[in-house]
């Protein structure tokens, strides 16, 4: 007959072991869950235990080894002490009800079930949940006791970690560290997307952050105002004509381009024009007033362009191709719009929407709409090696100057030229080839333009900007309406 006091003492030890198991589980999950930035904030606030918590996070691998060793010892001790203790207490209660041959087995089974329940619920699940939900509070609470256990277990940790690392190296696996919490770009975007879906981060903020990551993959060519839409001036343009042009177009900066060799000699700021006129420099030419302009290749990444703007304290850059020919301009506003979307002010012309319109089973698309936007809207995968717009894709396939009515077939779609401006494709009609013979029926005519054509045909020059015309919108139709109000 087992002494009841001894059994009760063992049960008490079992409860202590369940508590210790829960303590180590809570410490493990809290230390893993809490972020380094949160630990630094707690230390700056002077919270009790924050300094010790900093030390624990800085040596996270060792402290996690302490928790794992503590969990192992507690679990083994619980199985060694707890089950026999509970079984011994149950046997006197079950003796009148069961034959002696079955008594020990039933008491053992019940004791094992009770200890397992206590271990799993109070030694594992509950502490884990609390630690995940209250990582900061639990981390501060357990930091100091964990430091004591760290010093107590450190000899065993050294032996166990060294032995484990030795055997993992034998099979070609390098030791891993829990402190390596750096996320890849894909992981960050996945976390952001999930946070947006769960409503923890505003959807527009998620989209903006995603577009920031795209800056490294976006070239200047994709965001620039193409040359046909730029109001440039020759070097020998007189001051009087410069002033008249500024009044007429309302732009802020005008690239000075030598048409003879397609070389950019700088840009004229409208403020310099006004100062020259005020000071009586009537004989001044555009080249005399020109300021140095930042020049970047069209393949420059947008994030690198931002760095150039900061280094050179400029607001506008001239874009050149691989032969040094002037291709267009790009401004700080153009770059910002990649992230935040279209920016407009009270001087901008009315917004032209939609740039992609579905009508009678067909799509009417501005020639300057980027292929990425077309692909998203039509759920297709149009690609071009040298062009980034739907109009450029048609030019690439045609291999010559386009004419109204020209058609090309791409991935099961017919792309038809509906409107041109010189060699520039203004509007495209897109329809699937499996929806009937694309030659049947007539394309929309100029006599019956789509709703957005009226806005497109308007004079878009009556707005401020960086030397942009309103004659077309092939490479970036929205950018033609932008204003540059930077000082």
GROMACS .gro file of C-alpha atoms in nm:
model
  487
    1UNK     CA    1   0.000   0.000   0.000
    2UNK     CA    2   0.145   0.333  -0.111
    3UNK     CA    3   0.154   0.609   0.147
    4UNK     CA    4  -0.119   0.864   0.053
    5UNK     CA    5   0.101   1.150   0.168
    6UNK     CA    6   0.379   1.032  -0.062
    7UNK     CA    7   0.136   1.007  -0.351
    8UNK     CA    8  -0.002   1.351  -0.276
    9UNK     CA    9   0.353   1.488  -0.272
   10UNK     CA   10   0.419   1.330  -0.608
   11UNK     CA   11   0.099   1.481  -0.750
   12UNK     CA   12   0.212   1.820  -0.623
   13UNK     CA   13   0.547   1.769  -0.797
   14UNK     CA   14   0.356   1.673  -1.113
   15UNK     CA   15   0.164   2.003  -1.104
   16UNK     CA   16   0.491   2.191  -1.058
   17UNK     CA   17   0.635   2.012  -1.359
   18UNK     CA   18   0.325   2.100  -1.566
   19UNK     CA   19   0.374   2.462  -1.464
   20UNK     CA   20   0.743   2.454  -1.552
   21UNK     CA   21   0.666   2.297  -1.888
   22UNK     CA   22   0.415   2.574  -1.956
   23UNK     CA   23   0.668   2.835  -1.846
   24UNK     CA   24   0.931   2.715  -2.092
   25UNK     CA   25   0.676   2.682  -2.373
   26UNK     CA   26   0.552   3.035  -2.311
   27UNK     CA   27   0.908   3.168  -2.303
   28UNK     CA   28   0.996   2.994  -2.629
   29UNK     CA   29   0.696   3.127  -2.824
   30UNK     CA   30   0.720   3.475  -2.671
   31UNK     CA   31   1.088   3.512  -2.760
   32UNK     CA   32   1.028   3.393  -3.115
   33UNK     CA   33   0.716   3.605  -3.159
   34UNK     CA   34   0.843   3.939  -3.031
   35UNK     CA   35   1.018   4.160  -3.287
   36UNK     CA   36   1.353   4.326  -3.237
   37UNK     CA   37   1.193   4.667  -3.295
   38UNK     CA   38   0.947   4.601  -3.012
   39UNK     CA   39   1.230   4.502  -2.778
   40UNK     CA   40   1.416   4.825  -2.858
   41UNK     CA   41   1.101   5.027  -2.794
   42UNK     CA   42   1.046   4.858  -2.458
   43UNK     CA   43   1.408   4.932  -2.361
   44UNK     CA   44   1.369   5.296  -2.464
   45UNK     CA   45   1.059   5.317  -2.247
   46UNK     CA   46   1.257   5.183  -1.953
   47UNK     CA   47   1.026   4.888  -1.891
   48UNK     CA   48   1.129   4.648  -1.618
   49UNK     CA   49   1.305   4.345  -1.762
   50UNK     CA   50   1.360   4.510  -2.103
   51UNK     CA   51   1.739   4.510  -2.070
   52UNK     CA   52   1.741   4.140  -1.986
   53UNK     CA   53   1.500   4.079  -2.274
   54UNK     CA   54   1.740   4.255  -2.510
   55UNK     CA   55   2.015   4.021  -2.397
   56UNK     CA   56   1.789   3.719  -2.450
   57UNK     CA   57   1.691   3.827  -2.802
   58UNK     CA   58   2.054   3.900  -2.887
   59UNK     CA   59   2.138   3.540  -2.786
   60UNK     CA   60   1.815   3.389  -2.907
   61UNK     CA   61   1.961   3.056  -3.016
   62UNK     CA   62   2.103   2.989  -2.669
   63UNK     CA   63   1.786   3.095  -2.490
   64UNK     CA   64   1.571   2.879  -2.717
   65UNK     CA   65   1.800   2.590  -2.638
   66UNK     CA   66   1.732   2.660  -2.269
   67UNK     CA   67   1.355   2.646  -2.327
   68UNK     CA   68   1.383   2.322  -2.523
   69UNK     CA   69   1.600   2.164  -2.257
   70UNK     CA   70   1.357   2.282  -1.989
   71UNK     CA   71   1.057   2.142  -2.178
   72UNK     CA   72   1.231   1.809  -2.224
   73UNK     CA   73   1.327   1.777  -1.859
   74UNK     CA   74   0.980   1.882  -1.741
   75UNK     CA   75   0.805   1.639  -1.978
   76UNK     CA   76   1.026   1.347  -1.881
   77UNK     CA   77   0.989   1.426  -1.513
   78UNK     CA   78   0.613   1.452  -1.549
   79UNK     CA   79   0.594   1.111  -1.709
   80UNK     CA   80   0.822   0.962  -1.446
   81UNK     CA   81   0.651   1.113  -1.140
   82UNK     CA   82   0.302   1.212  -1.243
   83UNK     CA   83   0.147   0.897  -1.384
   84UNK     CA   84   0.248   0.664  -1.095
   85UNK     CA   85   0.136   0.926  -0.843
   86UNK     CA   86  -0.210   0.968  -0.995
   87UNK     CA   87  -0.247   0.592  -1.043
   88UNK     CA   88  -0.156   0.533  -0.678
   89UNK     CA   89  -0.427   0.778  -0.567
   90UNK     CA   90  -0.686   0.618  -0.794
   91UNK     CA   91  -0.627   0.255  -0.693
   92UNK     CA   92  -0.794   0.286  -0.346
   93UNK     CA   93  -1.095   0.451  -0.504
   94UNK     CA   94  -1.129   0.189  -0.780
   95UNK     CA   95  -1.052  -0.116  -0.561
   96UNK     CA   96  -1.417  -0.176  -0.452
   97UNK     CA   97  -1.533  -0.150  -0.813
   98UNK     CA   98  -1.280  -0.359  -1.006
   99UNK     CA   99  -1.126  -0.704  -0.973
  100UNK     CA  100  -0.766  -0.705  -0.855
  101UNK     CA  101  -0.642  -0.835  -1.190
  102UNK     CA  102  -0.776  -0.526  -1.373
  103UNK     CA  103  -0.723  -0.269  -1.099
  104UNK     CA  104  -0.364  -0.171  -1.177
  105UNK     CA  105  -0.420  -0.153  -1.553
  106UNK     CA  106  -0.727   0.071  -1.522
  107UNK     CA  107  -0.558   0.297  -1.264
  108UNK     CA  108  -0.254   0.324  -1.493
  109UNK     CA  109  -0.470   0.411  -1.797
  110UNK     CA  110  -0.667   0.675  -1.609
  111UNK     CA  111  -0.351   0.820  -1.454
  112UNK     CA  112  -0.183   0.836  -1.794
  113UNK     CA  113  -0.489   1.007  -1.948
  114UNK     CA  114  -0.512   1.267  -1.671
  115UNK     CA  115  -0.141   1.352  -1.684
  116UNK     CA  116  -0.150   1.371  -2.064
  117UNK     CA  117  -0.449   1.606  -2.050
  118UNK     CA  118  -0.279   1.834  -1.798
  119UNK     CA  119   0.045   1.828  -1.993
  120UNK     CA  120  -0.108   1.908  -2.331
  121UNK     CA  121  -0.365   2.168  -2.218
  122UNK     CA  122  -0.186   2.349  -1.936
  123UNK     CA  123   0.172   2.268  -2.024
  124UNK     CA  124   0.156   2.327  -2.402
  125UNK     CA  125  -0.154   2.474  -2.569
  126UNK     CA  126  -0.263   2.736  -2.317
  127UNK     CA  127   0.088   2.881  -2.261
  128UNK     CA  128   0.153   2.887  -2.636
  129UNK     CA  129  -0.170   3.077  -2.707
  130UNK     CA  130  -0.108   3.327  -2.429
  131UNK     CA  131   0.251   3.385  -2.543
  132UNK     CA  132   0.149   3.445  -2.904
  133UNK     CA  133  -0.126   3.688  -2.809
  134UNK     CA  134   0.074   3.870  -2.538
  135UNK     CA  135   0.429   3.836  -2.665
  136UNK     CA  136   0.557   4.163  -2.515
  137UNK     CA  137   0.412   4.112  -2.171
  138UNK     CA  138   0.515   3.746  -2.147
  139UNK     CA  139   0.865   3.820  -2.276
  140UNK     CA  140   0.918   4.084  -2.008
  141UNK     CA  141   0.776   3.851  -1.744
  142UNK     CA  142   0.994   3.551  -1.824
  143UNK     CA  143   1.316   3.733  -1.923
  144UNK     CA  144   1.475   3.743  -1.577
  145UNK     CA  145   1.388   3.385  -1.473
  146UNK     CA  146   1.510   3.265  -1.813
  147UNK     CA  147   1.845   3.433  -1.753
  148UNK     CA  148   1.880   3.228  -1.433
  149UNK     CA  149   1.797   2.906  -1.619
  150UNK     CA  150   2.042   3.009  -1.891
  151UNK     CA  151   2.330   3.019  -1.643
  152UNK     CA  152   2.207   2.693  -1.489
  153UNK     CA  153   2.182   2.506  -1.821
  154UNK     CA  154   2.468   2.663  -2.013
  155UNK     CA  155   2.707   2.363  -1.973
  156UNK     CA  156   2.446   2.128  -2.113
  157UNK     CA  157   2.360   2.375  -2.392
  158UNK     CA  158   2.720   2.389  -2.507
  159UNK     CA  159   2.742   2.010  -2.515
  160UNK     CA  160   2.406   1.954  -2.682
  161UNK     CA  161   2.442   2.233  -2.943
  162UNK     CA  162   2.798   2.129  -3.025
  163UNK     CA  163   2.699   1.764  -3.069
  164UNK     CA  164   2.394   1.850  -3.281
  165UNK     CA  165   2.590   2.088  -3.504
  166UNK     CA  166   2.863   1.826  -3.551
  167UNK     CA  167   2.619   1.567  -3.679
  168UNK     CA  168   2.429   1.811  -3.902
  169UNK     CA  169   2.756   1.910  -4.067
  170UNK     CA  170   2.830   1.544  -4.132
  171UNK     CA  171   2.520   1.526  -4.352
  172UNK     CA  172   2.599   1.855  -4.526
  173UNK     CA  173   2.355   2.082  -4.340
  174UNK     CA  174   2.486   2.407  -4.194
  175UNK     CA  175   2.364   2.509  -3.848
  176UNK     CA  176   2.062   2.739  -3.864
  177UNK     CA  177   1.996   3.044  -3.649
  178UNK     CA  178   1.663   3.163  -3.517
  179UNK     CA  179   1.793   3.521  -3.523
  180UNK     CA  180   1.794   3.528  -3.903
  181UNK     CA  181   1.458   3.703  -3.930
  182UNK     CA  182   1.528   3.894  -4.254
  183UNK     CA  183   1.247   3.842  -4.504
  184UNK     CA  184   1.284   3.825  -4.879
  185UNK     CA  185   1.094   4.063  -5.104
  186UNK     CA  186   0.845   3.789  -5.193
  187UNK     CA  187   0.787   3.708  -4.826
  188UNK     CA  188   0.731   4.074  -4.739
  189UNK     CA  189   0.479   4.110  -5.022
  190UNK     CA  190   0.303   3.791  -4.910
  191UNK     CA  191   0.277   3.921  -4.553
  192UNK     CA  192   0.150   4.257  -4.681
  193UNK     CA  193  -0.108   4.094  -4.904
  194UNK     CA  194  -0.237   3.882  -4.619
  195UNK     CA  195  -0.250   4.183  -4.386
  196UNK     CA  196  -0.449   4.370  -4.652
  197UNK     CA  197  -0.697   4.086  -4.692
  198UNK     CA  198  -0.743   4.066  -4.316
  199UNK     CA  199  -0.801   4.440  -4.292
  200UNK     CA  200  -0.497   4.511  -4.076
  201UNK     CA  201  -0.344   4.733  -4.344
  202UNK     CA  202  -0.540   4.962  -4.574
  203UNK     CA  203  -0.569   4.815  -4.924
  204UNK     CA  204  -0.439   5.134  -5.088
  205UNK     CA  205  -0.137   5.131  -4.859
  206UNK     CA  206  -0.067   4.772  -4.962
  207UNK     CA  207  -0.085   4.868  -5.330
  208UNK     CA  208   0.147   5.164  -5.276
  209UNK     CA  209   0.406   4.949  -5.098
  210UNK     CA  210   0.383   4.689  -5.373
  211UNK     CA  211   0.447   4.960  -5.631
  212UNK     CA  212   0.750   5.077  -5.432
  213UNK     CA  213   0.898   4.730  -5.472
  214UNK     CA  214   0.830   4.755  -5.846
  215UNK     CA  215   1.050   5.065  -5.878
  216UNK     CA  216   1.359   4.849  -5.908
  217UNK     CA  217   1.200   4.664  -6.201
  218UNK     CA  218   1.064   4.975  -6.374
  219UNK     CA  219   1.273   5.163  -6.629
  220UNK     CA  220   1.265   5.532  -6.708
  221UNK     CA  221   1.130   5.447  -7.051
  222UNK     CA  222   0.810   5.314  -6.893
  223UNK     CA  223   0.732   5.635  -6.703
  224UNK     CA  224   0.882   5.912  -6.918
  225UNK     CA  225   0.690   6.162  -7.126
  226UNK     CA  226   0.783   6.058  -7.484
  227UNK     CA  227   0.938   6.310  -7.720
  228UNK     CA  228   0.625   6.365  -7.934
  229UNK     CA  229   0.449   6.491  -7.620
  230UNK     CA  230   0.731   6.721  -7.510
  231UNK     CA  231   0.734   7.093  -7.589
  232UNK     CA  232   1.102   7.153  -7.656
  233UNK     CA  233   1.267   7.472  -7.781
  234UNK     CA  234   1.561   7.528  -8.018
  235UNK     CA  235   1.875   7.690  -7.877
  236UNK     CA  236   1.827   8.006  -8.086
  237UNK     CA  237   1.468   8.078  -7.981
  238UNK     CA  238   1.442   8.447  -7.881
  239UNK     CA  239   1.325   8.557  -7.538
  240UNK     CA  240   1.003   8.707  -7.675
  241UNK     CA  241   0.908   8.377  -7.837
  242UNK     CA  242   1.000   8.189  -7.520
  243UNK     CA  243   0.770   8.408  -7.317
  244UNK     CA  244   0.487   8.368  -7.568
  245UNK     CA  245   0.534   7.991  -7.565
  246UNK     CA  246   0.523   7.982  -7.185
  247UNK     CA  247   0.198   8.181  -7.186
  248UNK     CA  248   0.048   7.958  -7.454
  249UNK     CA  249   0.141   7.617  -7.311
  250UNK     CA  250   0.159   7.695  -6.940
  251UNK     CA  251   0.452   7.462  -6.875
  252UNK     CA  252   0.724   7.523  -6.619
  253UNK     CA  253   1.034   7.382  -6.786
  254UNK     CA  254   1.128   7.348  -7.152
  255UNK     CA  255   1.409   7.123  -7.278
  256UNK     CA  256   1.649   7.299  -7.514
  257UNK     CA  257   1.710   7.055  -7.800
  258UNK     CA  258   1.936   7.110  -8.098
  259UNK     CA  259   1.736   6.951  -8.377
  260UNK     CA  260   2.043   6.927  -8.601
  261UNK     CA  261   2.210   6.663  -8.388
  262UNK     CA  262   1.925   6.573  -8.151
  263UNK     CA  263   2.134   6.686  -7.855
  264UNK     CA  264   1.987   6.822  -7.531
  265UNK     CA  265   2.166   7.139  -7.425
  266UNK     CA  266   1.974   7.198  -7.103
  267UNK     CA  267   1.635   7.329  -7.005
  268UNK     CA  268   1.477   7.670  -6.967
  269UNK     CA  269   1.286   7.743  -6.649
  270UNK     CA  270   0.994   7.983  -6.687
  271UNK     CA  271   1.120   8.177  -6.384
  272UNK     CA  272   1.442   8.253  -6.573
  273UNK     CA  273   1.235   8.372  -6.868
  274UNK     CA  274   1.044   8.613  -6.646
  275UNK     CA  275   1.362   8.740  -6.480
  276UNK     CA  276   1.526   8.797  -6.818
  277UNK     CA  277   1.223   8.984  -6.948
  278UNK     CA  278   1.203   9.192  -6.631
  279UNK     CA  279   1.571   9.286  -6.650
  280UNK     CA  280   1.546   9.388  -7.014
  281UNK     CA  281   1.752   9.103  -7.169
  282UNK     CA  282   1.547   9.117  -7.488
  283UNK     CA  283   1.832   8.978  -7.701
  284UNK     CA  284   1.869   8.664  -7.487
  285UNK     CA  285   1.819   8.328  -7.655
  286UNK     CA  286   1.702   7.999  -7.512
  287UNK     CA  287   2.057   7.866  -7.495
  288UNK     CA  288   2.161   8.170  -7.290
  289UNK     CA  289   1.898   8.094  -7.026
  290UNK     CA  290   1.943   7.717  -7.031
  291UNK     CA  291   2.027   7.542  -6.707
  292UNK     CA  292   2.215   7.215  -6.687
  293UNK     CA  293   1.979   6.919  -6.711
  294UNK     CA  294   2.021   6.570  -6.571
  295UNK     CA  295   2.057   6.322  -6.856
  296UNK     CA  296   1.975   5.954  -6.805
  297UNK     CA  297   1.954   5.656  -7.042
  298UNK     CA  298   1.608   5.517  -7.107
  299UNK     CA  299   1.713   5.190  -6.942
  300UNK     CA  300   1.781   5.356  -6.606
  301UNK     CA  301   1.588   5.203  -6.318
  302UNK     CA  302   1.340   5.437  -6.154
  303UNK     CA  303   1.488   5.391  -5.808
  304UNK     CA  304   1.830   5.490  -5.947
  305UNK     CA  305   1.668   5.795  -6.108
  306UNK     CA  306   1.534   5.902  -5.768
  307UNK     CA  307   1.886   5.883  -5.631
  308UNK     CA  308   2.010   6.100  -5.920
  309UNK     CA  309   1.737   6.357  -5.850
  310UNK     CA  310   1.845   6.373  -5.487
  311UNK     CA  311   2.217   6.391  -5.562
  312UNK     CA  312   2.183   6.660  -5.828
  313UNK     CA  313   1.893   6.842  -5.659
  314UNK     CA  314   1.694   6.842  -5.981
  315UNK     CA  315   1.329   6.794  -6.064
  316UNK     CA  316   1.354   6.690  -6.428
  317UNK     CA  317   1.579   6.469  -6.641
  318UNK     CA  318   1.621   6.434  -7.015
  319UNK     CA  319   1.599   6.077  -7.141
  320UNK     CA  320   1.829   5.957  -7.420
  321UNK     CA  321   1.853   5.633  -7.613
  322UNK     CA  322   2.162   5.420  -7.665
  323UNK     CA  323   2.283   5.653  -7.942
  324UNK     CA  324   2.242   5.964  -7.730
  325UNK     CA  325   1.932   6.088  -7.912
  326UNK     CA  326   1.668   6.276  -7.713
  327UNK     CA  327   1.378   6.042  -7.625
  328UNK     CA  328   1.170   6.239  -7.376
  329UNK     CA  329   1.164   6.379  -7.025
  330UNK     CA  330   1.092   6.241  -6.681
  331UNK     CA  331   1.014   6.436  -6.366
  332UNK     CA  332   0.989   6.369  -5.994
  333UNK     CA  333   0.612   6.379  -6.035
  334UNK     CA  334   0.626   6.100  -6.292
  335UNK     CA  335   0.817   5.884  -6.046
  336UNK     CA  336   0.584   5.963  -5.758
  337UNK     CA  337   0.287   5.870  -5.973
  338UNK     CA  338   0.431   5.522  -6.014
  339UNK     CA  339   0.371   5.475  -5.642
  340UNK     CA  340   0.065   5.686  -5.558
  341UNK     CA  341  -0.114   5.698  -5.892
  342UNK     CA  342  -0.219   5.994  -6.102
  343UNK     CA  343  -0.159   6.339  -5.948
  344UNK     CA  344  -0.354   6.632  -6.082
  345UNK     CA  345  -0.399   6.997  -5.993
  346UNK     CA  346  -0.642   7.273  -6.080
  347UNK     CA  347  -0.459   7.350  -6.404
  348UNK     CA  348  -0.468   7.002  -6.548
  349UNK     CA  349  -0.707   6.911  -6.824
  350UNK     CA  350  -1.004   6.692  -6.746
  351UNK     CA  351  -0.922   6.330  -6.683
  352UNK     CA  352  -0.971   6.108  -6.986
  353UNK     CA  353  -1.144   5.793  -6.879
  354UNK     CA  354  -1.153   5.519  -6.966
  355UNK     CA  355  -0.828   5.451  -7.148
  356UNK     CA  356  -0.955   5.097  -7.209
  357UNK     CA  357  -1.322   5.077  -7.306
  358UNK     CA  358  -1.521   4.766  -7.391
  359UNK     CA  359  -1.781   4.811  -7.662
  360UNK     CA  360  -1.980   4.546  -7.851
  361UNK     CA  361  -1.738   4.268  -7.761
  362UNK     CA  362  -1.437   4.477  -7.862
  363UNK     CA  363  -1.186   4.682  -7.666
  364UNK     CA  364  -1.106   5.039  -7.765
  365UNK     CA  365  -0.763   5.117  -7.623
  366UNK     CA  366  -0.545   5.426  -7.636
  367UNK     CA  367  -0.226   5.352  -7.825
  368UNK     CA  368  -0.015   5.464  -7.531
  369UNK     CA  369  -0.165   5.225  -7.276
  370UNK     CA  370   0.117   5.009  -7.129
  371UNK     CA  371   0.113   4.643  -7.222
  372UNK     CA  372   0.106   4.550  -6.853
  373UNK     CA  373  -0.223   4.735  -6.811
  374UNK     CA  374  -0.367   4.574  -7.125
  375UNK     CA  375  -0.258   4.231  -7.005
  376UNK     CA  376  -0.425   4.285  -6.668
  377UNK     CA  377  -0.748   4.417  -6.820
  378UNK     CA  378  -0.782   4.152  -7.093
  379UNK     CA  379  -0.616   3.869  -6.899
  380UNK     CA  380  -0.364   3.814  -7.179
  381UNK     CA  381   0.015   3.800  -7.206
  382UNK     CA  382   0.110   4.038  -7.486
  383UNK     CA  383   0.487   4.091  -7.502
  384UNK     CA  384   0.721   4.315  -7.698
  385UNK     CA  385   1.099   4.313  -7.696
  386UNK     CA  386   1.142   4.680  -7.779
  387UNK     CA  387   0.814   4.853  -7.689
  388UNK     CA  388   0.610   4.892  -7.376
  389UNK     CA  389   0.272   5.003  -7.514
  390UNK     CA  390  -0.007   4.847  -7.718
  391UNK     CA  391   0.069   5.090  -8.001
  392UNK     CA  392   0.436   4.998  -7.990
  393UNK     CA  393   0.348   4.628  -8.010
  394UNK     CA  394   0.157   4.689  -8.334
  395UNK     CA  395   0.446   4.896  -8.474
  396UNK     CA  396   0.683   4.611  -8.393
  397UNK     CA  397   0.463   4.360  -8.576
  398UNK     CA  398   0.398   4.587  -8.874
  399UNK     CA  399   0.760   4.688  -8.928
  400UNK     CA  400   0.654   5.013  -9.097
  401UNK     CA  401   0.461   5.333  -9.039
  402UNK     CA  402   0.104   5.248  -8.937
  403UNK     CA  403  -0.210   5.338  -9.128
  404UNK     CA  404  -0.569   5.336  -9.015
  405UNK     CA  405  -0.710   4.989  -9.075
  406UNK     CA  406  -0.383   4.800  -9.028
  407UNK     CA  407  -0.428   4.473  -8.841
  408UNK     CA  408  -0.202   4.227  -8.665
  409UNK     CA  409  -0.287   3.904  -8.485
  410UNK     CA  410  -0.133   3.841  -8.145
  411UNK     CA  411  -0.209   3.540  -7.924
  412UNK     CA  412  -0.555   3.487  -8.065
  413UNK     CA  413  -0.648   3.858  -8.071
  414UNK     CA  414  -0.676   4.094  -8.367
  415UNK     CA  415  -0.523   4.436  -8.298
  416UNK     CA  416  -0.653   4.692  -8.545
  417UNK     CA  417  -0.527   5.048  -8.587
  418UNK     CA  418  -0.828   5.280  -8.553
  419UNK     CA  419  -0.663   5.623  -8.538
  420UNK     CA  420  -0.316   5.755  -8.616
  421UNK     CA  421  -0.132   6.083  -8.584
  422UNK     CA  422   0.151   6.085  -8.836
  423UNK     CA  423   0.344   5.769  -8.744
  424UNK     CA  424   0.185   5.749  -8.402
  425UNK     CA  425  -0.095   5.506  -8.316
  426UNK     CA  426  -0.364   5.694  -8.129
  427UNK     CA  427  -0.631   5.427  -8.082
  428UNK     CA  428  -0.647   5.049  -8.118
  429UNK     CA  429  -0.942   4.813  -8.147
  430UNK     CA  430  -0.883   4.469  -7.996
  431UNK     CA  431  -1.105   4.166  -8.038
  432UNK     CA  432  -1.073   3.790  -8.013
  433UNK     CA  433  -1.035   3.599  -8.336
  434UNK     CA  434  -1.267   3.324  -8.214
  435UNK     CA  435  -1.557   3.569  -8.182
  436UNK     CA  436  -1.604   3.578  -8.556
  437UNK     CA  437  -1.422   3.702  -8.861
  438UNK     CA  438  -1.252   4.025  -8.755
  439UNK     CA  439  -1.296   4.160  -9.106
  440UNK     CA  440  -1.674   4.145  -9.064
  441UNK     CA  441  -1.823   4.470  -8.948
  442UNK     CA  442  -1.662   4.809  -8.945
  443UNK     CA  443  -1.423   4.960  -8.703
  444UNK     CA  444  -1.537   5.267  -8.509
  445UNK     CA  445  -1.498   5.567  -8.735
  446UNK     CA  446  -1.384   5.918  -8.668
  447UNK     CA  447  -1.742   6.028  -8.732
  448UNK     CA  448  -1.854   5.810  -8.442
  449UNK     CA  449  -1.574   5.828  -8.188
  450UNK     CA  450  -1.590   5.663  -7.846
  451UNK     CA  451  -1.684   5.873  -7.551
  452UNK     CA  452  -1.327   5.926  -7.442
  453UNK     CA  453  -1.217   6.045  -7.787
  454UNK     CA  454  -1.372   6.386  -7.731
  455UNK     CA  455  -1.151   6.442  -7.430
  456UNK     CA  456  -0.855   6.299  -7.617
  457UNK     CA  457  -0.897   6.537  -7.909
  458UNK     CA  458  -0.911   6.841  -7.686
  459UNK     CA  459  -0.624   7.085  -7.653
  460UNK     CA  460  -0.420   6.940  -7.373
  461UNK     CA  461  -0.158   7.210  -7.404
  462UNK     CA  462  -0.348   7.446  -7.176
  463UNK     CA  463  -0.195   7.315  -6.860
  464UNK     CA  464   0.130   7.362  -6.670
  465UNK     CA  465   0.399   7.099  -6.682
  466UNK     CA  466   0.750   7.019  -6.795
  467UNK     CA  467   0.738   7.094  -7.163
  468UNK     CA  468   0.467   6.841  -7.251
  469UNK     CA  469   0.230   6.871  -7.545
  470UNK     CA  470  -0.115   6.720  -7.573
  471UNK     CA  471  -0.078   6.570  -7.919
  472UNK     CA  472  -0.077   6.205  -7.818
  473UNK     CA  473  -0.031   5.949  -7.551
  474UNK     CA  474   0.159   5.649  -7.683
  475UNK     CA  475   0.421   5.578  -7.418
  476UNK     CA  476   0.242   5.727  -7.122
  477UNK     CA  477  -0.096   5.876  -7.187
  478UNK     CA  478  -0.154   5.987  -6.831
  479UNK     CA  479   0.181   6.157  -6.797
  480UNK     CA  480   0.091   6.410  -7.067
  481UNK     CA  481  -0.152   6.576  -6.828
  482UNK     CA  482   0.090   6.606  -6.539
  483UNK     CA  483   0.195   6.942  -6.405
  484UNK     CA  484   0.533   7.018  -6.256
  485UNK     CA  485   0.484   7.278  -5.984
  486UNK     CA  486   0.816   7.212  -5.811
  487UNK     CA  487   1.004   7.519  -5.707
   0.00000   0.00000   0.00000
